[in-house]
Amino acid sequence: MNAIPVENPHVAARHILAHFLAEGYQPTGLHEYRDAQGNPVFWRARCKHPDGRKEIRPFRWNGTRYVPGEPPAPPEGKVLYRLPELLAANPGAIVYVVEGEACADVLAALGLLTTTSGSSSSAGAADWTPLRGRRVRLWPDNDASGRKYAVDVAEHLRALGCTVEVIDIAAIVPPLPDKGDCVDWLSVNLEADAVAIGSLPLVQSAPDAACADTCHRPHVELIRGNSLIPEPVKWVWNGWLAAGKLHILGGQPGTGKTTIAMAMAATVSRGDPWPDHSPSRRGNVVIWSGEDDARDTLAPRLLAMGADMARVYFVQGVREKGERRAFDPAIDSDVLQAELNNIGDVVLLVIDPIVSAVAGDSHKNAEVRRGLQPLVDLAQNQRCALLGITHFTKGTAGREPVERITGSLAFGALARLVMVTAITQARDGEAAKRFLARAKSNIGQDGGGYVYDLQQVELQDFQGVIASSVRWGAALKGTARELLDDAERQDDGQRQDAADFLRELLRDGTQSAKDVYREAGEAGFSVDTIKRAKVKIGVVAVKRGGHFGGGRQEWLWQLPADNCTEGSEGSGQNDAPPSTSSGDGVLPSWSQ
């Protein structure tokens, strides 16, 4: 038996919107969606800032309390707004379909039969069957999303045998402003009534072509500069994560990039302080990973870092025409946006790897920009921070950090903020250190970073489940390039020591590769380090014996003729023919 609510929807709405109200937003509407019997299903609360920003947050009664988000939709789809009124009306009455509850309410106040499915991206998730066979008139908003909404609704209604008409928003007087709707039109037509609205011009074409004609017509959107109100960047983590912006997190393998992202997600879910002790904005987190499993990897890491799992959502797939398929960030941003609208209060969206959002060639700038733009638009519409995870391209040490991001330079260019991770080499008794650095920021200060450590934690309530967690350390100063160079310079220093060792070892004459590796190991150098030093000083490798030469095959190493030229490959410095091997008994990678 459901508990009796201790607060009404109006009080609940203020609690749901509390964060925004504290920032100066004002409540502008509370809209109740009801089922066919008139029972409340969920509510959508609206608020608006004096600078023009708007926020919409759905919430529902879960039997115990009011909670954010819409309830799971039934198989037939989400209920339409003002559904009981639709079912009770004369079946021959014209039904006006608009975008948004405020538009539906203002027309209903004039005695018109109206409905909506909600936002511009909600048409596909709604149950339109109550309108089967009826006469429907669409009033699109005057923008691209409004025209697309009208197209989507018309497609569903025609499939139900509806007669679909479209108000010609290009012909009504006075014309609608950019992004204008019926509320805007009525605000300057104060004497307009139901008869006046019923007399508005319709698109003069066949019903099947009407919506396509008005909604697919090319339309460039312009906005006059003096109508813009400057607004500050809204930070989730001051200087590091910004609402409505794309962020890239890239780095070396083994540095724990995904674990860093989960640490950020855990912080947002609980509203905990960031590494610089600044407060976090608490909210919901949505995560899609094409590489790690939610149950055995991501969720344990979040739990290990104290995440509020009720505020974390994992994208599992897409249900389409009754069948489930894998979520594809390259094509499913629209359906994802519809779900984010249902959840409400999404503060952080994680996509891992971000390259999956590009359907084409991820090394071509134009294709990367086209692929990422829908997600960038989604983040802007939701006003959530979008964090994409990626890797460094191999062999790019020493280059600018943003240029090391895998794929096209457009990944780093389109992102407003790029973060990188790296790990220093253990040296002189000091343990290796991992760090996060800010490589680029178009919206704030770049440079600086934080040391962090990855620790393995066994979850108390889940026996045998061990997960990685992040422990933040000291703040770092310097640019990302300086921090990366410093980390990799330690390896360069070891390589230089190995080069000096190898040069001294071979100065007295030829040595077998086997003996070189043995003596190098005794001196504390790894095989990989010696291989790099071999290339650095141009050691010449000669094969002796084996096959037609008879006896046991052996590789001999010797210094090049000039005995000290660094960077020489040694070609032409010996009488042996060119070898297709690396000179250490291992075939080159392209032949393996």
Coordinates of C-alpha atoms in Angstrom, one line a residue:
M1 CA 0.0 0.0 0.0
N2 CA 1.4 3.4 -1.0
A3 CA 2.2 5.9 1.7
I4 CA 0.3 9.1 1.9
P5 CA 2.4 12.0 0.6
V6 CA 3.7 14.3 3.4
E7 CA 4.2 17.1 0.9
N8 CA 2.2 18.2 -2.1
P9 CA 3.6 18.4 -5.7
H10 CA 4.2 22.2 -5.4
V11 CA 6.4 21.7 -2.3
A12 CA 8.2 18.8 -4.0
A13 CA 8.8 20.9 -7.1
R14 CA 10.6 23.5 -5.0
H15 CA 12.8 20.8 -3.4
I16 CA 13.6 19.4 -6.9
L17 CA 14.5 22.9 -8.2
A18 CA 16.2 24.0 -5.0
H19 CA 19.7 24.2 -6.6
F20 CA 18.4 26.5 -9.3
L21 CA 16.2 28.6 -7.1
A22 CA 19.3 29.3 -5.0
E23 CA 21.0 30.6 -8.1
G24 CA 18.2 33.2 -8.8
Y25 CA 15.9 31.1 -11.0
Q26 CA 12.1 31.7 -10.5
P27 CA 9.4 29.0 -10.7
T28 CA 7.4 29.4 -13.9
G29 CA 5.2 26.3 -14.1
L30 CA 4.2 22.9 -12.8
H31 CA 2.6 20.6 -15.2
E32 CA 0.9 17.3 -14.3
Y33 CA 0.7 14.3 -16.6
R34 CA -2.3 12.0 -15.9
D35 CA -3.4 8.6 -17.1
A36 CA -6.8 7.8 -18.7
Q37 CA -8.5 7.7 -15.3
G38 CA -7.1 11.0 -14.3
N39 CA -4.5 9.7 -11.8
P40 CA -1.2 11.6 -11.7
V41 CA 1.7 9.8 -13.4
F42 CA 4.4 12.5 -13.1
W43 CA 5.1 16.2 -13.1
R44 CA 7.4 18.6 -14.9
A45 CA 8.6 21.6 -13.0
R46 CA 9.9 24.7 -14.9
C47 CA 12.0 27.7 -13.7
K48 CA 13.6 30.6 -15.5
H49 CA 16.6 32.8 -14.7
P50 CA 16.4 36.6 -15.2
D51 CA 19.1 36.2 -17.9
G52 CA 16.8 34.0 -20.0
R53 CA 18.1 30.5 -19.0
K54 CA 15.5 27.9 -18.5
E55 CA 15.5 24.6 -16.6
I56 CA 12.9 21.8 -16.7
R57 CA 12.9 18.9 -14.1
P58 CA 10.5 16.0 -14.1
F59 CA 9.6 14.1 -10.9
R60 CA 7.2 11.4 -9.7
W61 CA 5.7 9.8 -6.6
N62 CA 7.4 6.4 -6.1
G63 CA 5.0 5.2 -3.4
T64 CA 7.1 6.6 -0.6
R65 CA 8.3 10.0 -1.6
Y66 CA 8.7 12.4 -4.6
V67 CA 11.8 11.6 -6.6
P68 CA 13.5 13.1 -9.7
G69 CA 12.7 11.7 -13.1
E70 CA 9.8 10.2 -15.0
P71 CA 8.6 6.7 -14.2
P72 CA 9.5 4.0 -16.8
A73 CA 7.2 4.4 -19.7
P74 CA 4.8 1.5 -20.5
P75 CA 5.4 -0.5 -23.7
E76 CA 2.9 1.6 -25.7
G77 CA 4.7 4.8 -24.8
K78 CA 4.5 7.8 -22.4
V79 CA 1.1 9.4 -21.7
L80 CA 0.2 12.6 -23.5
Y81 CA -0.3 15.8 -21.7
R82 CA -4.0 16.6 -20.8
L83 CA -5.0 13.0 -21.7
P84 CA -8.3 12.8 -19.8
E85 CA -9.5 16.0 -21.6
L86 CA -8.6 14.4 -25.0
L87 CA -10.6 11.2 -24.2
A88 CA -13.6 13.1 -22.9
A89 CA -13.9 15.5 -25.9
N90 CA -16.0 15.3 -29.0
P91 CA -14.1 13.0 -31.4
G92 CA -14.8 15.4 -34.2
A93 CA -13.1 18.4 -32.5
I94 CA -9.7 19.6 -33.9
V95 CA -6.8 18.6 -31.6
Y96 CA -4.0 21.2 -31.5
V97 CA -0.6 19.6 -31.0
V98 CA 2.1 22.0 -29.7
E99 CA 5.6 21.8 -28.3
G100 CA 5.6 22.1 -24.5
E101 CA 3.0 22.2 -21.8
A102 CA 2.9 26.0 -21.4
C103 CA 1.7 26.2 -25.1
A104 CA -0.9 23.6 -24.5
D105 CA -2.2 25.3 -21.4
V106 CA -2.5 28.7 -23.1
L107 CA -4.6 27.3 -26.0
A108 CA -6.7 25.2 -23.6
A109 CA -7.5 28.4 -21.7
L110 CA -9.2 29.7 -24.9
G111 CA -11.3 26.6 -25.1
L112 CA -9.3 24.6 -27.6
L113 CA -8.5 20.9 -27.3
T114 CA -4.7 20.7 -27.0
T115 CA -2.0 18.3 -26.1
T116 CA 1.8 17.7 -26.3
S117 CA 4.3 15.0 -25.6
G118 CA 6.6 17.5 -23.9
S119 CA 10.0 18.5 -25.3
S120 CA 11.0 18.7 -29.0
S121 CA 12.8 15.3 -28.7
S122 CA 9.9 13.5 -27.1
A123 CA 7.6 12.5 -30.0
G124 CA 9.0 9.1 -30.5
A125 CA 8.6 8.0 -26.8
A126 CA 4.9 9.1 -26.6
D127 CA 1.7 7.0 -27.0
W128 CA -0.2 8.8 -29.7
T129 CA -3.0 6.2 -30.1
P130 CA -5.6 8.3 -28.3
L131 CA -5.6 10.5 -31.4
R132 CA -6.2 7.6 -33.8
G133 CA -8.3 8.8 -36.8
R134 CA -8.8 12.3 -35.5
R135 CA -8.3 15.7 -37.1
V136 CA -5.0 17.2 -35.8
R137 CA -3.5 20.7 -36.3
L138 CA 0.2 21.2 -35.6
W139 CA 1.6 24.6 -34.5
P140 CA 5.4 24.3 -34.8
D141 CA 7.8 26.5 -32.8
N142 CA 9.8 28.8 -35.0
D143 CA 13.1 27.0 -34.9
A144 CA 14.8 23.9 -36.2
S145 CA 13.9 21.7 -33.3
G146 CA 10.3 22.9 -33.5
R147 CA 10.1 22.0 -37.2
K148 CA 11.7 18.6 -36.5
Y149 CA 9.2 17.9 -33.7
A150 CA 6.3 18.7 -36.1
V151 CA 7.7 16.3 -38.7
D152 CA 8.1 13.5 -36.0
V153 CA 4.6 14.0 -34.7
A154 CA 3.0 14.1 -38.1
E155 CA 4.7 10.8 -39.0
H156 CA 3.2 9.1 -36.0
L157 CA -0.2 10.6 -36.5
R158 CA -0.5 9.7 -40.2
A159 CA 0.3 6.1 -39.3
L160 CA -2.8 6.2 -37.1
G161 CA -5.0 7.5 -39.9
C162 CA -5.1 11.1 -38.6
T163 CA -5.9 14.1 -40.8
V164 CA -2.9 16.3 -40.2
E165 CA -2.8 20.1 -40.8
V166 CA 0.0 22.5 -40.2
I167 CA -0.3 26.1 -39.3
D168 CA 1.9 28.2 -41.7
I169 CA 4.1 29.9 -39.2
A170 CA 5.8 31.8 -42.0
A171 CA 2.5 33.5 -43.0
I172 CA 0.9 34.4 -39.7
V173 CA 0.7 38.1 -38.7
P174 CA 2.6 39.4 -36.8
P175 CA 5.4 37.0 -37.6
L176 CA 6.8 34.8 -34.8
P177 CA 10.2 35.8 -33.4
D178 CA 13.1 33.4 -33.6
K179 CA 12.3 30.4 -31.4
G180 CA 8.8 31.9 -30.9
D181 CA 5.7 29.8 -30.2
C182 CA 1.9 30.3 -29.7
V183 CA 2.5 31.9 -26.3
D184 CA 4.6 34.6 -27.9
W185 CA 2.0 35.1 -30.6
L186 CA -0.8 35.5 -28.1
S187 CA 1.3 37.9 -26.0
V188 CA 1.0 40.4 -28.9
N189 CA -2.5 39.4 -30.0
L190 CA -4.3 40.0 -26.7
E191 CA -7.7 40.0 -28.3
A192 CA -7.2 36.7 -30.1
D193 CA -9.7 33.9 -29.3
A194 CA -10.4 30.3 -30.4
V195 CA -12.0 31.6 -33.6
A196 CA -9.0 33.7 -34.5
I197 CA -6.6 30.8 -33.9
G198 CA -8.9 28.6 -36.0
S199 CA -8.6 31.1 -38.8
L200 CA -4.8 31.1 -38.9
P201 CA -3.3 30.2 -42.4
L202 CA -2.5 26.6 -43.1
V203 CA 0.2 25.3 -45.3
Q204 CA -1.5 25.0 -48.7
S205 CA -0.5 21.6 -50.0
A206 CA -1.5 18.0 -49.8
P207 CA -1.6 16.7 -46.2
D208 CA 1.2 14.3 -46.7
A209 CA 3.5 17.1 -48.1
A210 CA 2.3 19.9 -45.8
C211 CA 4.6 19.2 -42.8
A212 CA 7.5 18.3 -45.0
D213 CA 7.1 21.5 -47.0
T214 CA 7.1 23.8 -43.9
C215 CA 9.4 21.7 -41.7
H216 CA 12.1 20.6 -44.2
R217 CA 12.5 24.0 -45.9
P218 CA 16.2 25.2 -45.5
H219 CA 16.3 27.8 -42.8
V220 CA 19.3 29.6 -41.5
E221 CA 19.0 30.7 -37.9
L222 CA 20.3 34.1 -37.0
I223 CA 20.3 36.0 -33.7
R224 CA 21.0 39.7 -33.3
G225 CA 24.0 40.5 -31.1
N226 CA 22.2 43.0 -29.0
S227 CA 19.6 40.4 -28.1
L228 CA 22.2 38.2 -26.4
I229 CA 22.7 38.5 -22.7
P230 CA 26.3 37.5 -21.7
E231 CA 26.4 34.8 -19.0
P232 CA 29.3 33.3 -17.0
V233 CA 30.6 29.8 -17.5
K234 CA 28.7 27.5 -15.2
W235 CA 31.3 25.2 -13.5
V236 CA 30.7 21.8 -12.2
W237 CA 34.3 21.8 -11.0
N238 CA 35.8 25.2 -11.1
G239 CA 38.3 25.4 -13.9
W240 CA 38.0 21.7 -14.8
L241 CA 34.4 20.7 -15.7
A242 CA 32.0 23.1 -17.2
A243 CA 28.2 22.6 -17.7
G244 CA 27.2 22.4 -21.4
K245 CA 30.8 21.8 -22.7
L246 CA 32.8 19.0 -24.2
H247 CA 35.9 17.8 -22.3
I248 CA 38.5 15.3 -23.4
L249 CA 40.4 13.1 -21.0
G250 CA 43.4 11.4 -22.7
G251 CA 46.6 9.8 -21.6
Q252 CA 49.1 7.0 -21.5
P253 CA 48.0 3.4 -21.1
G254 CA 47.8 2.2 -17.5
T255 CA 47.2 5.7 -16.0
G256 CA 43.6 5.0 -14.9
K257 CA 41.7 7.4 -17.2
T258 CA 38.4 5.5 -16.7
T259 CA 38.9 5.4 -13.0
I260 CA 39.5 9.1 -13.0
A261 CA 36.2 9.6 -14.8
M262 CA 34.5 7.4 -12.2
A263 CA 36.0 9.4 -9.4
M264 CA 34.5 12.5 -11.0
A265 CA 31.2 10.8 -11.4
A266 CA 31.2 9.7 -7.7
T267 CA 32.0 13.3 -6.6
V268 CA 29.1 14.7 -8.6
S269 CA 26.7 12.0 -7.4
R270 CA 27.3 12.9 -3.8
G271 CA 28.2 16.6 -4.1
D272 CA 31.5 16.0 -2.4
P273 CA 34.4 18.4 -2.5
W274 CA 36.9 18.3 -5.4
P275 CA 40.6 17.8 -5.0
D276 CA 41.0 21.6 -4.6
H277 CA 38.4 21.4 -1.8
S278 CA 35.9 23.4 -3.9
P279 CA 32.2 22.3 -3.7
S280 CA 30.7 20.1 -6.4
R281 CA 27.3 20.6 -7.8
R282 CA 25.3 17.5 -6.9
G283 CA 23.3 15.8 -9.6
N284 CA 22.8 12.7 -11.8
V285 CA 25.5 11.0 -13.9
V286 CA 25.0 9.1 -17.1
I287 CA 27.7 6.7 -18.3
W288 CA 28.2 4.8 -21.5
S289 CA 31.2 2.6 -21.9
G290 CA 32.1 0.5 -24.9
E291 CA 35.0 -1.1 -23.2
D292 CA 34.2 -1.8 -19.5
D293 CA 31.3 -3.8 -18.0
A294 CA 29.1 -1.9 -15.6
R295 CA 28.5 -4.7 -13.2
D296 CA 32.1 -6.0 -12.7
T297 CA 34.2 -2.9 -13.4
L298 CA 32.5 0.5 -13.4
A299 CA 29.9 0.0 -10.6
P300 CA 32.5 -1.5 -8.2
R301 CA 34.8 1.4 -8.8
L302 CA 32.0 3.9 -8.1
L303 CA 31.1 2.1 -4.9
A304 CA 34.7 2.0 -3.8
M305 CA 34.7 5.8 -4.1
G306 CA 31.4 6.2 -2.2
A307 CA 29.2 7.1 -5.1
D308 CA 25.4 7.6 -4.6
M309 CA 24.4 4.9 -7.0
A310 CA 20.8 6.1 -7.1
R311 CA 22.1 9.1 -9.1
V312 CA 24.2 7.0 -11.5
Y313 CA 22.7 5.6 -14.7
F314 CA 24.5 3.3 -17.2
V315 CA 23.5 3.2 -20.8
Q316 CA 22.8 -0.4 -21.6
G317 CA 21.2 -0.4 -25.0
V318 CA 18.4 0.9 -27.2
R319 CA 15.0 -0.7 -27.6
E320 CA 13.6 -0.1 -31.1
K321 CA 10.4 -1.7 -32.5
G322 CA 10.3 -4.2 -29.6
E323 CA 13.9 -5.3 -30.1
R324 CA 17.0 -4.4 -28.1
R325 CA 20.2 -3.4 -29.8
A326 CA 23.5 -1.9 -28.7
F327 CA 23.7 1.8 -28.0
D328 CA 25.7 3.7 -30.7
P329 CA 26.8 7.2 -29.7
A330 CA 27.3 8.0 -33.3
I331 CA 23.6 7.7 -34.1
D332 CA 21.7 7.6 -30.9
S333 CA 22.1 11.0 -29.4
D334 CA 18.5 11.9 -30.0
V335 CA 17.1 8.9 -28.1
L336 CA 19.7 9.5 -25.4
Q337 CA 18.5 13.1 -25.0
A338 CA 14.9 12.0 -24.6
E339 CA 16.0 9.7 -21.7
L340 CA 18.1 12.5 -20.1
N341 CA 15.0 14.7 -20.2
N342 CA 13.2 11.9 -18.3
I343 CA 15.9 11.5 -15.7
G344 CA 16.4 15.2 -15.2
D345 CA 19.2 17.1 -13.3
V346 CA 21.9 15.4 -15.3
V347 CA 25.2 17.1 -14.4
L348 CA 27.8 14.8 -16.0
L349 CA 27.7 12.6 -19.1
V350 CA 30.6 10.2 -19.7
I351 CA 31.3 8.6 -23.1
D352 CA 34.1 6.0 -23.2
P353 CA 35.7 6.0 -25.7
I354 CA 34.7 9.3 -27.3
V355 CA 36.0 8.1 -30.7
S356 CA 32.9 5.8 -30.9
A357 CA 30.8 8.9 -31.5
V358 CA 32.4 9.3 -34.9
A359 CA 30.8 7.0 -37.5
G360 CA 33.3 7.9 -40.2
D361 CA 37.1 8.2 -40.3
S362 CA 38.2 9.5 -36.8
H363 CA 41.4 10.9 -38.4
K364 CA 39.5 13.3 -40.7
N365 CA 38.7 16.7 -39.1
A366 CA 35.4 17.2 -40.9
E367 CA 34.0 13.7 -40.0
V368 CA 35.1 14.1 -36.4
R369 CA 33.3 17.5 -36.1
R370 CA 30.2 16.1 -37.7
G371 CA 30.3 13.1 -35.5
L372 CA 30.8 15.0 -32.2
Q373 CA 28.4 17.8 -32.9
P374 CA 25.2 16.0 -31.9
L375 CA 26.7 15.1 -28.5
V376 CA 28.0 18.6 -28.1
D377 CA 24.5 20.0 -28.8
L378 CA 23.1 17.4 -26.3
A379 CA 25.4 18.6 -23.6
Q380 CA 24.5 22.2 -24.3
N381 CA 20.8 21.5 -24.3
Q382 CA 21.1 19.5 -21.0
R383 CA 23.6 21.9 -19.5
C384 CA 25.7 19.0 -18.4
A385 CA 29.4 18.4 -18.6
L386 CA 30.3 16.0 -21.4
L387 CA 33.5 14.0 -20.7
G388 CA 35.0 11.9 -23.5
I389 CA 37.8 9.4 -22.7
T390 CA 40.5 8.6 -25.2
H391 CA 44.2 7.6 -25.6
F392 CA 47.5 9.1 -26.6
T393 CA 48.7 8.1 -30.1
K394 CA 51.8 5.9 -29.8
G395 CA 55.1 7.5 -30.6
T396 CA 54.0 11.1 -29.8
A397 CA 56.1 11.7 -26.8
G398 CA 57.6 15.2 -26.8
R399 CA 54.8 16.8 -28.8
E400 CA 52.1 19.2 -27.6
P401 CA 49.7 17.3 -25.3
V402 CA 46.6 18.2 -27.3
E403 CA 48.3 16.9 -30.5
R404 CA 48.9 13.5 -28.8
I405 CA 45.2 12.8 -28.6
T406 CA 44.3 9.8 -30.8
G407 CA 42.7 10.6 -34.1
S408 CA 42.0 13.9 -35.7
L409 CA 43.1 17.2 -34.2
A410 CA 39.4 18.0 -34.2
F411 CA 39.0 16.0 -31.0
G412 CA 41.2 18.5 -29.1
A413 CA 40.0 21.5 -31.1
L414 CA 36.3 20.9 -30.5
A415 CA 36.7 20.2 -26.8
R416 CA 36.6 23.3 -24.6
L417 CA 38.9 21.7 -22.1
V418 CA 41.4 18.9 -22.5
M419 CA 42.9 16.9 -19.6
V420 CA 45.8 14.5 -19.8
T421 CA 47.1 11.7 -17.5
A422 CA 50.6 10.3 -17.3
I423 CA 52.8 8.3 -15.0
T424 CA 56.4 9.1 -14.1
Q425 CA 59.1 6.4 -14.1
A426 CA 60.3 5.0 -10.8
R427 CA 63.9 6.3 -10.3
D428 CA 66.4 6.9 -7.5
G429 CA 64.2 5.0 -4.9
E430 CA 61.1 7.1 -5.7
A431 CA 58.0 5.3 -6.6
A432 CA 56.2 6.0 -9.9
K433 CA 53.6 8.8 -9.7
R434 CA 50.5 9.4 -11.7
F435 CA 49.2 12.9 -12.3
L436 CA 46.2 14.6 -14.0
A437 CA 47.1 17.9 -15.9
R438 CA 45.0 20.5 -17.7
A439 CA 46.4 20.7 -21.2
K440 CA 44.0 23.2 -22.8
S441 CA 41.2 25.4 -21.8
N442 CA 39.3 27.8 -24.0
I443 CA 37.1 28.9 -21.1
G444 CA 39.5 29.4 -18.3
Q445 CA 43.1 29.0 -17.1
D446 CA 45.1 26.0 -18.4
G447 CA 48.1 24.3 -16.8
G448 CA 48.3 22.9 -13.4
G449 CA 47.3 19.5 -12.1
Y450 CA 47.0 17.0 -9.3
V451 CA 49.0 13.9 -8.3
Y452 CA 46.8 10.9 -7.7
D453 CA 47.3 7.2 -6.7
L454 CA 45.3 4.2 -7.8
Q455 CA 44.4 1.8 -4.9
Q456 CA 42.8 -1.6 -4.9
V457 CA 39.8 -1.8 -2.5
E458 CA 37.7 -4.8 -1.6
L459 CA 34.1 -3.8 -1.3
Q460 CA 32.7 -4.5 2.2
D461 CA 29.2 -5.6 1.2
F462 CA 30.3 -7.6 -1.8
Q463 CA 32.7 -10.4 -0.9
G464 CA 35.4 -11.0 -3.4
V465 CA 34.7 -7.8 -5.4
I466 CA 37.9 -5.7 -5.7
A467 CA 37.9 -2.4 -7.5
S468 CA 40.3 0.5 -8.3
S469 CA 39.8 3.8 -6.5
V470 CA 41.5 7.2 -6.8
R471 CA 43.3 8.9 -3.9
W472 CA 44.1 12.5 -4.8
G473 CA 47.4 14.0 -3.8
A474 CA 49.2 17.4 -4.0
A475 CA 48.5 20.1 -6.5
L476 CA 51.0 20.6 -9.3
K477 CA 52.2 23.7 -11.1
G478 CA 53.3 24.1 -14.6
T479 CA 51.9 23.5 -18.1
A480 CA 50.8 20.0 -19.2
R481 CA 53.7 20.0 -21.7
E482 CA 56.2 20.7 -18.9
L483 CA 54.7 18.1 -16.6
L484 CA 54.6 15.4 -19.3
D485 CA 58.1 16.3 -20.5
D486 CA 59.4 16.0 -16.9
A487 CA 57.7 12.6 -16.5
E488 CA 59.1 11.3 -19.8
R489 CA 62.5 13.0 -19.3
Q490 CA 63.2 10.5 -16.5
D491 CA 62.9 7.7 -19.0
D492 CA 65.0 9.7 -21.4
G493 CA 67.6 10.1 -18.7
Q494 CA 67.6 6.3 -18.2
R495 CA 67.9 5.8 -21.9
Q496 CA 70.9 8.2 -22.0
D497 CA 72.5 6.2 -19.2
A498 CA 71.9 3.0 -21.1
A499 CA 73.3 4.6 -24.3
D500 CA 76.5 5.4 -22.4
F501 CA 76.7 1.9 -20.9
L502 CA 76.2 0.3 -24.3
R503 CA 78.7 2.6 -26.1
E504 CA 81.3 1.8 -23.4
L505 CA 80.6 -2.0 -23.6
L506 CA 81.0 -2.1 -27.4
R507 CA 84.0 0.3 -27.5
D508 CA 86.4 -2.6 -27.2
G509 CA 84.9 -4.6 -30.0
T510 CA 81.9 -6.7 -31.2
Q511 CA 79.7 -8.4 -28.6
S512 CA 77.0 -11.0 -29.0
A513 CA 73.4 -9.6 -28.4
K514 CA 73.0 -12.4 -25.8
D515 CA 76.0 -11.2 -23.8
V516 CA 74.9 -7.5 -24.1
Y517 CA 71.5 -8.3 -22.6
R518 CA 73.1 -10.3 -19.8
E519 CA 75.5 -7.6 -18.8
A520 CA 72.9 -4.9 -19.2
G521 CA 70.5 -6.9 -16.9
E522 CA 73.3 -7.1 -14.3
A523 CA 73.7 -3.4 -14.6
G524 CA 70.0 -2.8 -13.9
F525 CA 68.8 -2.0 -17.5
S526 CA 65.7 -3.7 -19.0
V527 CA 65.7 -5.3 -22.4
D528 CA 63.4 -2.5 -23.8
T529 CA 65.7 0.2 -22.5
I530 CA 68.7 -1.4 -24.1
K531 CA 66.8 -1.8 -27.4
R532 CA 66.0 1.9 -27.4
A533 CA 69.6 2.8 -26.5
K534 CA 70.8 0.5 -29.4
V535 CA 68.7 2.6 -31.9
K536 CA 69.9 5.9 -30.2
I537 CA 73.6 5.3 -30.8
G538 CA 73.2 3.5 -34.1
V539 CA 74.5 0.1 -33.1
V540 CA 75.0 -2.2 -36.2
A541 CA 73.7 -5.8 -35.9
V542 CA 75.3 -8.6 -37.9
K543 CA 74.1 -12.1 -38.1
R544 CA 76.7 -14.9 -37.9
G545 CA 76.2 -18.6 -38.5
G546 CA 72.9 -20.5 -39.1
H547 CA 71.3 -21.6 -42.4
F548 CA 73.9 -21.5 -45.2
G549 CA 76.6 -20.0 -42.9
G550 CA 76.6 -23.2 -40.8
G551 CA 76.8 -23.5 -37.1
R552 CA 74.6 -21.8 -34.5
Q553 CA 72.9 -18.6 -35.5
E554 CA 74.1 -15.6 -33.5
W555 CA 73.6 -11.8 -33.5
L556 CA 76.6 -9.6 -33.0
W557 CA 76.4 -5.9 -32.1
Q558 CA 79.1 -3.4 -32.9
L559 CA 79.4 0.4 -32.9
P560 CA 79.0 2.2 -36.2
A561 CA 82.2 3.2 -38.1
D562 CA 82.3 6.7 -36.6
N563 CA 82.0 5.1 -33.2
C564 CA 79.8 7.8 -31.7
T565 CA 77.3 9.1 -34.1
E566 CA 73.9 9.2 -32.4
G567 CA 70.8 8.6 -34.4
S568 CA 72.6 6.6 -37.1
E569 CA 71.0 3.4 -38.2
G570 CA 74.4 2.0 -39.1
S571 CA 73.4 1.2 -42.7
G572 CA 76.3 0.9 -45.0
Q573 CA 78.8 0.6 -42.1
N574 CA 79.3 -3.1 -42.4
D575 CA 79.7 -5.7 -45.2
A576 CA 76.6 -7.6 -44.2
P577 CA 73.6 -7.4 -46.5
P578 CA 70.5 -5.4 -45.1
S579 CA 68.6 -7.5 -42.6
T580 CA 64.8 -7.9 -42.4
S581 CA 65.2 -8.5 -38.6
S582 CA 65.6 -6.1 -35.8
G583 CA 69.0 -7.5 -35.0
D584 CA 68.1 -9.0 -31.7
G585 CA 66.5 -12.2 -33.1
V586 CA 63.0 -10.7 -33.2
L587 CA 61.2 -10.1 -36.5
P588 CA 59.9 -6.6 -37.0
S589 CA 56.3 -6.0 -36.0
W590 CA 55.0 -5.7 -39.5
S591 CA 56.0 -9.3 -40.3
Q592 CA 54.7 -10.9 -37.1

